[in-house]
PDB file of C-alpha atoms and ligand atoms in Angstrom:
ATOM      1  CA  MET A  17      19.559 -15.812   0.321  1.00  0.00           C
ATOM      2  CA  ILE A  18      19.528 -13.668   3.565  1.00  0.00           C
ATOM      3  CA  VAL A  19      16.867 -14.150   6.055  1.00  0.00           C
ATOM      4  CA  THR A  20      16.438 -11.923   9.202  1.00  0.00           C
ATOM      5  CA  ILE A  21      13.944 -12.830  11.909  1.00  0.00           C
ATOM      6  CA  LEU A  22      11.902 -10.042  12.760  1.00  0.00           C
ATOM      7  CA  GLY A  23       9.854 -11.848  15.113  1.00  0.00           C
ATOM      8  CA  SER A  24      10.514 -15.196  16.911  1.00  0.00           C
ATOM      9  CA  GLY A  25       7.517 -15.216  19.290  1.00  0.00           C
ATOM     10  CA  THR A  26       3.751 -15.836  19.131  1.00  0.00           C
ATOM     11  CA  GLY A  27       0.585 -14.050  19.963  1.00  0.00           C
ATOM     12  CA  THR A  28       1.743 -13.647  23.961  1.00  0.00           C
ATOM     13  CA  PRO A  29       3.154 -10.318  24.348  1.00  0.00           C
ATOM     14  CA  SER A  30       6.792 -10.621  25.000  1.00  0.00           C
ATOM     15  CA  LEU A  31       9.744  -7.990  25.334  1.00  0.00           C
ATOM     16  CA  GLN A  32      11.938 -10.513  24.098  1.00  0.00           C
ATOM     17  CA  ARG A  33      10.195 -11.871  21.140  1.00  0.00           C
ATOM     18  CA  GLN A  34       8.006 -10.111  18.911  1.00  0.00           C
ATOM     19  CA  ALA A  35       4.988 -11.564  16.879  1.00  0.00           C
ATOM     20  CA  PRO A  36       5.784 -13.852  13.673  1.00  0.00           C
ATOM     21  CA  ALA A  37       7.775 -12.376  10.886  1.00  0.00           C
ATOM     22  CA  TYR A  38      10.890 -12.770   8.751  1.00  0.00           C
ATOM     23  CA  LEU A  39      12.679 -10.660   6.134  1.00  0.00           C
ATOM     24  CA  LEU A  40      13.935 -12.660   3.083  1.00  0.00           C
ATOM     25  CA  GLU A  41      16.374 -10.903   0.873  1.00  0.00           C
ATOM     26  CA  VAL A  42      17.041 -12.982  -2.405  1.00  0.00           C
ATOM     27  CA  ALA A  43      18.100 -11.825  -5.996  1.00  0.00           C
ATOM     28  CA  GLY A  44      17.593  -8.294  -5.204  1.00  0.00           C
ATOM     29  CA  SER A  45      14.251  -8.608  -3.885  1.00  0.00           C
ATOM     30  CA  ARG A  46      12.684  -8.203  -0.283  1.00  0.00           C
ATOM     31  CA  TRP A  47       9.855 -10.203   0.943  1.00  0.00           C
ATOM     32  CA  LEU A  48       8.195 -10.753   4.261  1.00  0.00           C
ATOM     33  CA  ILE A  49       7.142 -14.118   5.489  1.00  0.00           C
ATOM     34  CA  ASP A  50       4.099 -13.128   7.865  1.00  0.00           C
ATOM     35  CA  CYS A  51       3.772  -9.525   9.214  1.00  0.00           C
ATOM     36  CA  GLY A  52       3.037  -9.837  12.997  1.00  0.00           C
ATOM     37  CA  SER A  53       2.641  -6.970  15.183  1.00  0.00           C
ATOM     38  CA  GLY A  54       5.797  -4.758  15.501  1.00  0.00           C
ATOM     39  CA  THR A  55       7.234  -5.981  11.920  1.00  0.00           C
ATOM     40  CA  LEU A  56       7.281  -2.137  10.311  1.00  0.00           C
ATOM     41  CA  LEU A  57       9.378  -1.074  13.336  1.00  0.00           C
ATOM     42  CA  GLN A  58      11.641  -4.014  13.065  1.00  0.00           C
ATOM     43  CA  LEU A  59      12.301  -3.026   9.661  1.00  0.00           C
ATOM     44  CA  GLU A  60      13.158   0.418  10.353  1.00  0.00           C
ATOM     45  CA  ARG A  61      15.484  -0.711  13.045  1.00  0.00           C
ATOM     46  CA  LEU A  62      17.246  -2.606  10.128  1.00  0.00           C
ATOM     47  CA  HIS A  63      17.271   0.492   8.018  1.00  0.00           C
ATOM     48  CA  LYS A  64      15.350  -1.532   5.422  1.00  0.00           C
ATOM     49  CA  PRO A  65      11.924   0.469   5.509  1.00  0.00           C
ATOM     50  CA  PHE A  66       8.551  -0.955   4.461  1.00  0.00           C
ATOM     51  CA  HIS A  67       8.358   0.718   1.223  1.00  0.00           C
ATOM     52  CA  THR A  68      11.473  -1.317  -0.147  1.00  0.00           C
ATOM     53  CA  LEU A  69       9.720  -4.493   0.082  1.00  0.00           C
ATOM     54  CA  ASP A  70       8.379  -6.456  -3.055  1.00  0.00           C
ATOM     55  CA  GLY A  71       5.679  -8.177  -1.001  1.00  0.00           C
ATOM     56  CA  VAL A  72       4.590 -10.543   1.680  1.00  0.00           C
ATOM     57  CA  TRP A  73       3.828 -14.004   1.976  1.00  0.00           C
ATOM     58  CA  ILE A  74       1.330 -14.651   4.745  1.00  0.00           C
ATOM     59  CA  THR A  75       0.990 -18.383   5.974  1.00  0.00           C
ATOM     60  CA  HIS A  76      -2.368 -18.006   7.606  1.00  0.00           C
ATOM     61  CA  THR A  77      -4.303 -15.360   9.100  1.00  0.00           C
ATOM     62  CA  HIS A  78      -4.381 -15.890  12.780  1.00  0.00           C
ATOM     63  CA  ALA A  79      -3.924 -12.647  14.328  1.00  0.00           C
ATOM     64  CA  ASP A  80      -0.387 -12.998  15.409  1.00  0.00           C
ATOM     65  CA  HIS A  81       0.782 -13.455  11.798  1.00  0.00           C
ATOM     66  CA  ILE A  82      -1.058 -10.399  10.336  1.00  0.00           C
ATOM     67  CA  GLY A  83      -1.093  -7.877  13.142  1.00  0.00           C
ATOM     68  CA  ASP A  84       0.900  -5.419  11.100  1.00  0.00           C
ATOM     69  CA  LEU A  85      -0.330  -6.420   7.727  1.00  0.00           C
ATOM     70  CA  THR A  86      -3.164  -3.881   7.663  1.00  0.00           C
ATOM     71  CA  PRO A  87      -0.672  -1.061   8.869  1.00  0.00           C
ATOM     72  CA  LEU A  88       1.682  -1.921   6.037  1.00  0.00           C
ATOM     73  CA  VAL A  89      -0.968  -1.503   3.450  1.00  0.00           C
ATOM     74  CA  HIS A  90      -1.794   1.733   5.147  1.00  0.00           C
ATOM     75  CA  ALA A  91       1.732   3.167   5.197  1.00  0.00           C
ATOM     76  CA  MET A  92       2.274   2.278   1.615  1.00  0.00           C
ATOM     77  CA  ARG A  93      -0.172   5.395   0.755  1.00  0.00           C
ATOM     78  CA  LEU A  94       2.624   7.433   2.100  1.00  0.00           C
ATOM     79  CA  PRO A  95       2.373  10.807  -0.078  1.00  0.00           C
ATOM     80  CA  GLY A  96       5.133  11.348  -2.351  1.00  0.00           C
ATOM     81  CA  LEU A  97       6.494   7.798  -1.842  1.00  0.00           C
ATOM     82  CA  ARG A  98       8.805   7.281  -4.970  1.00  0.00           C
ATOM     83  CA  ARG A  99       8.264   3.648  -5.935  1.00  0.00           C
ATOM     84  CA  SER A 100       7.241   1.930  -9.234  1.00  0.00           C
ATOM     85  CA  LYS A 101       7.885  -1.761  -8.620  1.00  0.00           C
ATOM     86  CA  PRO A 102       4.792  -3.894  -7.902  1.00  0.00           C
ATOM     87  CA  PHE A 103       4.001  -5.088  -4.382  1.00  0.00           C
ATOM     88  CA  THR A 104       2.153  -8.218  -4.148  1.00  0.00           C
ATOM     89  CA  ILE A 105       0.629  -9.871  -0.957  1.00  0.00           C
ATOM     90  CA  PHE A 106       0.231 -13.859  -1.137  1.00  0.00           C
ATOM     91  CA  GLY A 107      -1.668 -15.835   1.137  1.00  0.00           C
ATOM     92  CA  PRO A 108      -3.588 -19.059   1.564  1.00  0.00           C
ATOM     93  CA  ALA A 109      -7.051 -20.026  -0.014  1.00  0.00           C
ATOM     94  CA  GLY A 110      -9.403 -17.642   1.162  1.00  0.00           C
ATOM     95  CA  PHE A 111      -7.002 -14.936   1.647  1.00  0.00           C
ATOM     96  CA  CYS A 112      -8.380 -12.401  -1.081  1.00  0.00           C
ATOM     97  CA  ASN A 113     -11.765 -12.739   0.579  1.00  0.00           C
ATOM     98  CA  PHE A 114     -10.017 -11.954   3.805  1.00  0.00           C
ATOM     99  CA  PHE A 115      -8.164  -9.012   2.331  1.00  0.00           C
ATOM    100  CA  GLN A 116     -11.277  -7.750   0.928  1.00  0.00           C
ATOM    101  CA  ASN A 117     -13.286  -7.723   4.096  1.00  0.00           C
ATOM    102  CA  ILE A 118     -10.856  -7.232   7.018  1.00  0.00           C
ATOM    103  CA  VAL A 119      -7.890  -5.104   5.483  1.00  0.00           C
ATOM    104  CA  GLN A 120      -9.192  -3.050   2.480  1.00  0.00           C
ATOM    105  CA  PRO A 121     -12.192  -1.447   4.546  1.00  0.00           C
ATOM    106  CA  VAL A 122      -9.627   0.293   6.772  1.00  0.00           C
ATOM    107  CA  ALA A 123      -6.560   0.555   4.469  1.00  0.00           C
ATOM    108  CA  ALA A 124      -7.277   1.350   1.016  1.00  0.00           C
ATOM    109  CA  PRO A 125      -4.573  -0.119  -1.307  1.00  0.00           C
ATOM    110  CA  PRO A 126      -2.066   2.396  -2.962  1.00  0.00           C
ATOM    111  CA  GLU A 127      -2.851   3.419  -6.495  1.00  0.00           C
ATOM    112  CA  SER A 128       0.659   4.952  -7.174  1.00  0.00           C
ATOM    113  CA  PHE A 129       2.228   1.904  -8.028  1.00  0.00           C
ATOM    114  CA  PRO A 130       0.893  -1.988  -8.844  1.00  0.00           C
ATOM    115  CA  PHE A 131      -0.516  -3.503  -6.063  1.00  0.00           C
ATOM    116  CA  HIS A 132      -1.709  -7.227  -6.070  1.00  0.00           C
ATOM    117  CA  VAL A 133      -3.279  -9.399  -3.599  1.00  0.00           C
ATOM    118  CA  ARG A 134      -3.005 -13.316  -4.797  1.00  0.00           C
ATOM    119  CA  GLU A 135      -3.616 -16.652  -3.335  1.00  0.00           C
ATOM    120  CA  ALA A 136      -0.797 -18.908  -3.134  1.00  0.00           C
ATOM    121  CA  THR A 137      -0.331 -21.813  -5.822  1.00  0.00           C
ATOM    122  CA  GLU A 138       1.942 -24.961  -5.438  1.00  0.00           C
ATOM    123  CA  ALA A 139       4.884 -23.157  -7.194  1.00  0.00           C
ATOM    124  CA  CYS A 140       5.621 -19.941  -8.970  1.00  0.00           C
ATOM    125  CA  SER A 141       8.527 -18.202 -10.213  1.00  0.00           C
ATOM    126  CA  LEU A 142       9.524 -14.873  -9.415  1.00  0.00           C
ATOM    127  CA  GLY A 143      12.581 -14.284 -11.567  1.00  0.00           C
ATOM    128  CA  GLU A 144      15.528 -16.390 -10.183  1.00  0.00           C
ATOM    129  CA  VAL A 145      13.545 -17.526  -7.407  1.00  0.00           C
ATOM    130  CA  THR A 146      11.048 -20.441  -7.099  1.00  0.00           C
ATOM    131  CA  VAL A 147       8.508 -20.467  -4.484  1.00  0.00           C
ATOM    132  CA  ARG A 148       6.684 -23.772  -3.737  1.00  0.00           C
ATOM    133  CA  SER A 149       3.970 -23.798  -1.073  1.00  0.00           C
ATOM    134  CA  GLN A 150       2.209 -26.554   0.667  1.00  0.00           C
ATOM    135  CA  ILE A 151      -0.834 -26.773   2.737  1.00  0.00           C
ATOM    136  CA  VAL A 152      -0.044 -27.783   6.398  1.00  0.00           C
ATOM    137  CA  HIS A 153      -2.339 -28.909   9.397  1.00  0.00           C
ATOM    138  CA  HIS A 154      -2.853 -26.104  11.809  1.00  0.00           C
ATOM    139  CA  SER A 155      -6.408 -24.547  12.300  1.00  0.00           C
ATOM    140  CA  ASP A 156      -9.657 -26.279  11.566  1.00  0.00           C
ATOM    141  CA  ARG A 157     -11.193 -22.789  10.481  1.00  0.00           C
ATOM    142  CA  PHE A 158      -8.939 -21.789   7.478  1.00  0.00           C
ATOM    143  CA  GLU A 159      -5.828 -22.818   5.150  1.00  0.00           C
ATOM    144  CA  SER A 160      -2.216 -22.731   6.655  1.00  0.00           C
ATOM    145  CA  ARG A 161       0.760 -22.969   4.151  1.00  0.00           C
ATOM    146  CA  GLY A 162       4.259 -23.503   4.405  1.00  0.00           C
ATOM    147  CA  TYR A 163       6.796 -21.985   1.878  1.00  0.00           C
ATOM    148  CA  ARG A 164       9.782 -22.843   0.375  1.00  0.00           C
ATOM    149  CA  PHE A 165      12.049 -20.430  -1.815  1.00  0.00           C
ATOM    150  CA  ASP A 166      14.922 -21.942  -4.044  1.00  0.00           C
ATOM    151  CA  CYS A 167      17.431 -19.769  -5.828  1.00  0.00           C
ATOM    152  CA  GLY A 168      20.956 -20.779  -7.182  1.00  0.00           C
ATOM    153  CA  GLY A 169      20.804 -24.452  -5.718  1.00  0.00           C
ATOM    154  CA  LYS A 170      20.100 -22.990  -2.190  1.00  0.00           C
ATOM    155  CA  SER A 171      16.709 -23.330  -0.172  1.00  0.00           C
ATOM    156  CA  ILE A 172      14.947 -21.908   2.638  1.00  0.00           C
ATOM    157  CA  VAL A 173      11.727 -23.276   4.009  1.00  0.00           C
ATOM    158  CA  PHE A 174       9.278 -21.600   6.481  1.00  0.00           C
ATOM    159  CA  SER A 175       6.957 -24.085   8.150  1.00  0.00           C
ATOM    160  CA  GLY A 176       4.317 -21.425   9.296  1.00  0.00           C
ATOM    161  CA  ASP A 177       2.452 -22.640  12.260  1.00  0.00           C
ATOM    162  CA  CYS A 178       1.594 -26.476  11.768  1.00  0.00           C
ATOM    163  CA  ASP A 179       1.183 -29.696  13.684  1.00  0.00           C
ATOM    164  CA  TYR A 180       3.202 -32.725  12.716  1.00  0.00           C
ATOM    165  CA  ASP A 181       2.207 -33.148   8.872  1.00  0.00           C
ATOM    166  CA  PRO A 182       3.858 -35.433   6.311  1.00  0.00           C
ATOM    167  CA  ARG A 183       3.199 -32.863   3.665  1.00  0.00           C
ATOM    168  CA  LEU A 184       5.742 -30.599   5.494  1.00  0.00           C
ATOM    169  CA  LEU A 185       8.374 -33.167   4.563  1.00  0.00           C
ATOM    170  CA  THR A 186       7.839 -32.951   1.030  1.00  0.00           C
ATOM    171  CA  LEU A 187       8.302 -29.308   1.174  1.00  0.00           C
ATOM    172  CA  ALA A 188      11.122 -29.264   3.532  1.00  0.00           C
ATOM    173  CA  LYS A 189      13.064 -32.179   2.047  1.00  0.00           C
ATOM    174  CA  GLU A 190      16.967 -31.369   2.290  1.00  0.00           C
ATOM    175  CA  ALA A 191      16.226 -27.794   2.817  1.00  0.00           C
ATOM    176  CA  ASP A 192      19.325 -25.821   3.514  1.00  0.00           C
ATOM    177  CA  LEU A 193      17.463 -24.071   6.191  1.00  0.00           C
ATOM    178  CA  LEU A 194      14.207 -25.037   7.770  1.00  0.00           C
ATOM    179  CA  ILE A 195      12.658 -22.424  10.200  1.00  0.00           C
ATOM    180  CA  ILE A 196      10.068 -24.208  11.983  1.00  0.00           C
ATOM    181  CA  ASP A 197       7.230 -23.886  14.585  1.00  0.00           C
ATOM    182  CA  CYS A 198       8.587 -25.024  17.700  1.00  0.00           C
ATOM    183  CA  SER A 199       5.986 -23.647  20.141  1.00  0.00           C
ATOM    184  CA  THR A 200       6.379 -25.517  23.382  1.00  0.00           C
ATOM    185  CA  LEU A 201       8.345 -28.531  24.992  1.00  0.00           C
ATOM    186  CA  ASP A 202       6.907 -32.113  24.327  1.00  0.00           C
ATOM    187  CA  ALA A 203       5.137 -32.121  27.635  1.00  0.00           C
ATOM    188  CA  ASN A 204       3.007 -29.052  26.826  1.00  0.00           C
ATOM    189  CA  LYS A 205       2.294 -29.911  23.155  1.00  0.00           C
ATOM    190  CA  VAL A 206      -0.841 -28.065  22.115  1.00  0.00           C
ATOM    191  CA  LYS A 207      -2.944 -29.156  19.032  1.00  0.00           C
ATOM    192  CA  GLY A 208      -1.936 -27.482  15.777  1.00  0.00           C
ATOM    193  CA  HIS A 209       1.615 -26.701  16.736  1.00  0.00           C
ATOM    194  CA  LEU A 210       4.838 -28.705  16.885  1.00  0.00           C
ATOM    195  CA  SER A 211       6.541 -29.295  19.958  1.00  0.00           C
ATOM    196  CA  ALA A 212      10.554 -29.329  20.253  1.00  0.00           C
ATOM    197  CA  GLY A 213      10.883 -32.964  20.076  1.00  0.00           C
ATOM    198  CA  LEU A 214       8.421 -33.097  16.930  1.00  0.00           C
ATOM    199  CA  ALA A 215      10.149 -30.429  15.304  1.00  0.00           C
ATOM    200  CA  GLY A 216      13.363 -32.033  15.571  1.00  0.00           C
ATOM    201  CA  PHE A 217      11.895 -35.516  14.440  1.00  0.00           C
ATOM    202  CA  LEU A 218      10.450 -33.799  11.278  1.00  0.00           C
ATOM    203  CA  ALA A 219      13.489 -31.969  10.527  1.00  0.00           C
ATOM    204  CA  ALA A 220      15.392 -35.199  10.564  1.00  0.00           C
ATOM    205  CA  GLN A 221      13.010 -36.818   8.587  1.00  0.00           C
ATOM    206  CA  ALA A 222      13.234 -34.103   5.923  1.00  0.00           C
ATOM    207  CA  GLU A 223      16.984 -34.228   6.221  1.00  0.00           C
ATOM    208  CA  ALA A 224      17.012 -30.385   6.411  1.00  0.00           C
ATOM    209  CA  LYS A 225      20.632 -29.182   6.705  1.00  0.00           C
ATOM    210  CA  GLN A 226      20.182 -26.619   9.353  1.00  0.00           C
ATOM    211  CA  LEU A 227      17.177 -25.883  11.762  1.00  0.00           C
ATOM    212  CA  ILE A 228      15.765 -22.684  13.467  1.00  0.00           C
ATOM    213  CA  ALA A 229      13.265 -23.547  16.093  1.00  0.00           C
ATOM    214  CA  SER A 230      10.880 -20.537  15.989  1.00  0.00           C
ATOM    215  CA  HIS A 231       7.221 -19.397  16.926  1.00  0.00           C
ATOM    216  CA  LEU A 232       8.377 -19.879  20.685  1.00  0.00           C
ATOM    217  CA  TYR A 233       5.757 -19.589  23.256  1.00  0.00           C
ATOM    218  CA  PRO A 234       7.184 -18.242  26.639  1.00  0.00           C
ATOM    219  CA  ILE A 235       8.045 -21.483  28.854  1.00  0.00           C
ATOM    220  CA  GLU A 236       9.121 -21.716  32.475  1.00  0.00           C
ATOM    221  CA  GLN A 237      11.894 -24.303  31.746  1.00  0.00           C
ATOM    222  CA  PRO A 238      15.465 -22.960  30.549  1.00  0.00           C
ATOM    223  CA  GLU A 239      15.263 -22.455  26.727  1.00  0.00           C
ATOM    224  CA  GLU A 240      18.149 -25.015  26.437  1.00  0.00           C
ATOM    225  CA  GLU A 241      15.501 -27.698  26.871  1.00  0.00           C
ATOM    226  CA  ARG A 242      13.880 -26.817  23.875  1.00  0.00           C
ATOM    227  CA  LEU A 243      17.234 -27.438  21.959  1.00  0.00           C
ATOM    228  CA  ALA A 244      17.778 -30.697  23.880  1.00  0.00           C
ATOM    229  CA  GLU A 245      14.393 -31.975  22.513  1.00  0.00           C
ATOM    230  CA  CYS A 246      15.056 -30.998  19.187  1.00  0.00           C
ATOM    231  CA  ARG A 247      18.332 -32.614  19.203  1.00  0.00           C
ATOM    232  CA  ILE A 248      16.857 -36.123  20.208  1.00  0.00           C
ATOM    233  CA  HIS A 249      16.058 -36.783  16.569  1.00  0.00           C
ATOM    234  CA  PHE A 250      18.065 -33.821  14.589  1.00  0.00           C
ATOM    235  CA  ARG A 251      21.692 -34.386  14.697  1.00  0.00           C
ATOM    236  CA  GLY A 252      22.412 -31.270  12.417  1.00  0.00           C
ATOM    237  CA  PRO A 253      23.136 -27.600  13.624  1.00  0.00           C
ATOM    238  CA  VAL A 254      19.930 -26.258  15.290  1.00  0.00           C
ATOM    239  CA  ARG A 255      19.610 -22.899  17.316  1.00  0.00           C
ATOM    240  CA  LEU A 256      16.533 -21.028  18.563  1.00  0.00           C
ATOM    241  CA  ALA A 257      15.427 -18.155  16.711  1.00  0.00           C
ATOM    242  CA  GLU A 258      16.178 -14.598  17.963  1.00  0.00           C
ATOM    243  CA  ASP A 259      14.618 -11.321  17.009  1.00  0.00           C
ATOM    244  CA  LEU A 260      16.993  -9.566  14.383  1.00  0.00           C
ATOM    245  CA  LEU A 261      19.188 -12.589  13.806  1.00  0.00           C
ATOM    246  CA  THR A 262      20.505 -12.703  10.323  1.00  0.00           C
ATOM    247  CA  LEU A 263      21.250 -15.940   8.572  1.00  0.00           C
ATOM    248  CA  THR A 264      22.792 -16.292   5.132  1.00  0.00           C
ATOM    249  CA  VAL A 265      22.224 -19.503   3.002  1.00  0.00           C
TER     250      VAL A 265
HETATM  251 ZN1   ZN B 313       1.114 -18.149  15.215  1.00  0.00          ZN
HETATM  252 ZN1   ZN B 314      -1.669 -19.880  13.928  1.00  0.00          ZN
END
C-alpha cells in the first residue's frame, strides 16, 4: 500500500500545507481519503489525475475536508472521458443527504460510467482490500469516521479529525501506519481535535508501528515541539506530515 499526503493542513489557508486529503494506492486501485481544497491540482502534480480514481472516503463534512469534492464530481463529466470502472464516494451517516442537497445541485454526477454514493458501514471488502470504519468523536453536528485499510497483512489507519476517543484505539490497533489528527500543541488543545501529546498517547495505546502527525494548524513554536510532545508517550517512528510526501507500507 502506498499513501501520498496531498494536504497536511487544515482549513487555515497555508502555502506550506494544503487542506486535508490523502491518496491511497492499493491492489491496483486509487482512493482519496478526504478531498480538501487543492486536491485535484495535487493529483495533477503527481500525474495521477482525478479520472484515474476509484473513489473517495470522506471522514466528515467540515468544509476543509470536502472543498474539492464538488469540483471532483463536476470534473468527472469531462466530455470524451474514457472510463468504465465505477466511482464510489463513501461518507459517514447523513452523507447521502449531504451529497443530494449540497453537491448534486451544482455538480450533477456523471452518467457515462457507474457512479455511487454510499454511507460507510463498519466493514466492507473491495477485492483484496478490507476497509473498516469507526465513528470517532469530533463534531456535535454530524458524524465523523476514521478508516482502516488492510491488504496483504498490512494496515493503514486514517483517524480523520477526532478528539481522544477509545473507539479509535480499536480501529488503530497495531496499525502499520497511523495517520492521526495532531492539530495543536497540548497547551493550545481545542475541543474535537487531538493535540500532539494526546496523539502520541493514543498511538502508544493502540501499539501503532509508525505515526504520521497530520491536520497541522500553523503554530508559533518550532514544529519540532509537536514531535517532542508526540514522543512523550509514543516510542516508535513518528514524523510530521508534509504535502506530497509518499509512504509505502
Ligand atoms: Zn479538519
Ligand atoms: Zn473537522
